[in-house]
Short mmCIF file of C-alpha atoms in Angstrom, two decimals:
data_model
loop_
_atom_site.label_atom_id
_atom_site.label_comp_id
_atom_site.label_asym_id
_atom_site.label_seq_id
_atom_site.Cartn_x
_atom_site.Cartn_y
_atom_site.Cartn_z
CA MET A 42 0.03 -0.02 0.03
CA LYS A 43 1.17 3.43 -0.81
CA GLU A 44 0.90 6.30 1.51
CA ASN A 45 -0.18 9.57 0.29
CA ASN A 46 1.84 12.59 1.55
CA THR A 47 -0.88 15.36 2.22
CA LYS A 48 0.82 17.45 4.71
CA ALA A 49 0.41 21.06 4.63
CA GLY A 50 3.91 21.84 3.68
CA ALA A 51 4.29 19.29 0.79
CA THR A 52 5.79 20.36 -2.36
CA LYS A 53 5.45 19.07 -5.87
CA PRO A 54 8.37 17.04 -7.05
CA ALA A 55 10.68 18.77 -9.20
CA GLY A 56 10.16 18.53 -12.91
CA SER A 57 6.33 18.41 -12.72
CA PRO A 58 4.79 18.97 -16.14
CA PHE A 59 2.47 21.67 -14.76
CA ASP A 60 5.25 23.91 -13.73
CA MET A 61 5.58 27.14 -15.73
CA PRO A 62 9.04 27.70 -17.11
CA LYS A 63 10.74 30.57 -15.38
CA MET A 64 11.67 33.02 -18.10
CA GLU A 65 11.37 36.77 -18.42
CA THR A 66 8.81 38.38 -20.58
CA PRO A 67 10.42 40.08 -23.53
CA GLN A 68 10.73 43.89 -23.32
CA ALA A 69 8.84 44.42 -26.50
CA LEU A 70 5.92 42.27 -25.36
CA ARG A 71 5.59 44.07 -22.13
CA GLN A 72 5.62 47.36 -23.93
CA PHE A 73 3.04 46.21 -26.31
CA ALA A 74 0.90 45.19 -23.34
CA GLU A 75 1.43 48.49 -21.56
CA ASN A 76 0.71 50.52 -24.72
CA GLY A 77 -2.65 48.54 -25.16
CA ALA A 78 -3.63 49.00 -21.56
CA ALA A 79 -3.02 52.67 -22.11
CA GLN A 80 -4.87 52.97 -25.09
CA ALA A 81 -7.83 51.05 -23.73
CA LYS A 82 -7.94 53.32 -20.62
CA GLN A 83 -7.76 56.43 -22.91
CA SER A 84 -10.49 55.18 -25.24
CA TYR A 85 -12.70 54.34 -22.06
CA GLU A 86 -12.18 57.95 -20.75
CA LYS A 87 -13.01 59.40 -24.17
CA MET A 88 -16.19 57.21 -24.32
CA SER A 89 -17.15 58.03 -20.91
CA ALA A 90 -16.83 61.70 -21.49
CA ALA A 91 -18.75 61.49 -24.75
CA THR A 92 -21.61 59.41 -23.11
CA ALA A 93 -21.79 61.99 -20.25
CA GLU A 94 -21.86 64.77 -22.76
CA ALA A 95 -24.76 62.96 -24.74
CA SER A 96 -26.68 62.41 -21.57
CA ASN A 97 -26.49 66.09 -20.73
CA LEU A 98 -27.57 67.08 -24.20
CA ILE A 99 -30.57 64.82 -24.10
CA GLN A 100 -31.48 65.90 -20.63
CA THR A 101 -31.24 69.54 -21.70
CA SER A 102 -33.30 68.76 -24.88
CA CYS A 103 -35.97 66.96 -22.88
CA THR A 104 -36.24 69.67 -20.38
CA THR A 105 -36.58 72.26 -23.16
CA ALA A 106 -39.25 70.12 -24.83
CA ALA A 107 -41.16 69.79 -21.57
CA LYS A 108 -41.09 73.56 -21.01
CA GLY A 109 -42.25 74.01 -24.57
CA ALA A 110 -45.14 71.49 -24.12
CA MET A 111 -46.35 73.32 -20.98
CA GLU A 112 -46.14 76.64 -22.97
CA TYR A 113 -48.00 75.28 -25.88
CA ASN A 114 -50.65 73.64 -23.44
CA ALA A 115 -51.13 77.12 -21.59
CA LYS A 116 -51.65 78.67 -25.03
CA LEU A 117 -54.24 76.03 -25.85
CA MET A 118 -56.19 76.55 -22.71
CA GLU A 119 -56.10 80.33 -23.39
CA ILE A 120 -57.54 79.82 -26.94
CA ALA A 121 -60.09 77.25 -25.56
CA CYS A 122 -61.21 79.84 -22.99
CA ALA A 123 -61.48 82.77 -25.49
CA ASN A 124 -63.45 80.39 -27.84
CA ALA A 125 -65.75 79.23 -25.08
CA ASN A 126 -66.49 82.82 -24.11
CA ALA A 127 -67.13 83.79 -27.67
CA ALA A 128 -69.69 80.87 -27.97
CA PHE A 129 -71.38 82.03 -24.94
CA ASP A 130 -71.42 85.63 -26.37
CA TYR A 131 -72.93 84.37 -29.60
CA ALA A 132 -75.67 82.43 -27.64
CA ARG A 133 -76.49 85.50 -25.66
CA GLU A 134 -76.94 87.41 -29.02
CA LEU A 135 -79.01 84.64 -30.49
CA ASN A 136 -81.31 84.77 -27.53
CA GLY A 137 -82.07 88.43 -28.41
CA VAL A 138 -82.89 87.72 -31.98
CA LYS A 139 -86.32 88.89 -33.05
CA SER A 140 -86.48 87.96 -36.79
CA PRO A 141 -84.82 85.60 -39.30
CA ALA A 142 -83.07 88.38 -40.89
CA GLN A 143 -81.63 89.35 -37.54
CA PHE A 144 -80.54 85.67 -37.00
CA LEU A 145 -78.82 85.46 -40.32
CA GLU A 146 -77.06 88.87 -39.66
CA VAL A 147 -75.83 87.75 -36.13
CA THR A 148 -74.81 84.56 -37.38
CA THR A 149 -72.86 85.76 -40.43
CA GLU A 150 -71.08 88.38 -38.30
CA HIS A 151 -70.18 85.75 -35.63
CA ALA A 152 -68.79 83.35 -38.36
CA ARG A 153 -66.81 86.04 -40.04
CA LYS A 154 -65.26 87.26 -36.66
CA ARG A 155 -64.66 83.67 -35.55
CA PHE A 156 -62.88 82.67 -38.84
CA GLY A 157 -60.55 85.60 -38.40
CA VAL A 158 -59.85 84.66 -34.90
CA PHE A 159 -59.42 81.10 -35.68
CA SER A 160 -56.95 81.78 -38.52
CA GLU A 161 -54.78 84.01 -35.96
CA GLN A 162 -55.00 81.42 -33.40
CA ALA A 163 -53.82 78.71 -35.82
CA LYS A 164 -51.00 80.83 -36.79
CA GLU A 165 -49.98 81.42 -33.09
CA LEU A 166 -50.09 77.83 -32.44
CA ALA A 167 -47.97 77.08 -35.56
CA ALA A 168 -45.32 79.54 -34.52
CA LEU A 169 -45.14 78.36 -30.95
CA ALA A 170 -44.95 74.68 -32.17
CA GLN A 171 -42.04 75.77 -34.45
CA LYS A 172 -40.32 77.73 -31.73
CA VAL A 173 -40.60 74.72 -29.37
CA ALA A 174 -39.21 72.26 -32.04
CA SER A 175 -36.41 74.47 -32.66
CA GLU A 176 -35.53 75.19 -29.34
CA THR A 177 -35.76 71.52 -28.45
CA ALA A 178 -33.48 70.31 -31.46
CA GLU A 179 -30.95 73.22 -30.88
CA PRO A 180 -28.85 71.50 -28.07
CA LEU A 181 -28.90 68.21 -30.02
CA LYS A 182 -27.65 69.88 -33.26
CA ALA A 183 -25.05 71.99 -31.47
CA GLY A 184 -23.94 68.66 -29.91
CA ALA A 185 -23.74 66.77 -33.23
CA ALA A 186 -21.93 69.52 -34.73
CA LYS A 187 -19.42 69.42 -32.03
CA ALA A 188 -18.91 65.77 -32.21
CA PHE A 189 -18.37 65.70 -35.91
CA GLN A 190 -16.30 68.86 -36.03
CA GLY A 191 -12.79 67.15 -36.04
CA HIS A 192 -14.09 64.00 -37.99
CA VAL A 193 -15.34 65.52 -41.20
CA SER A 194 -12.63 66.62 -43.74
#
């Protein structure tokens, strides 16, 4: 019967096939590895900075869009209120109508006024939507221009 030597201080016999040969890493290989690690670190730092900048641009753009949406909604509420008041005024005028001719006159005048007002309201909303879209896209356009500034010949 063989005895197994499993003591804590036991060592492998010399010449084991699993031993790594003791040799120095060539200087060129070491330099290559160090350069690769330095380039990887530099690339990581650049990508990290670009990601942070892109995140800030998106956050700025979203904040601008939210403010613009609030402004647009406030304008819509203002317009809705004005239109509701005009409808009530029209109803009051119709309540005082005494003849079909007067009805036709009141209705025609109301339609003419409301058409002009609706046209102005549509122009205001379109201009506001254009302004919000432009302000929202501006940080993204500036960031894209900055990102591609050194990359386009």
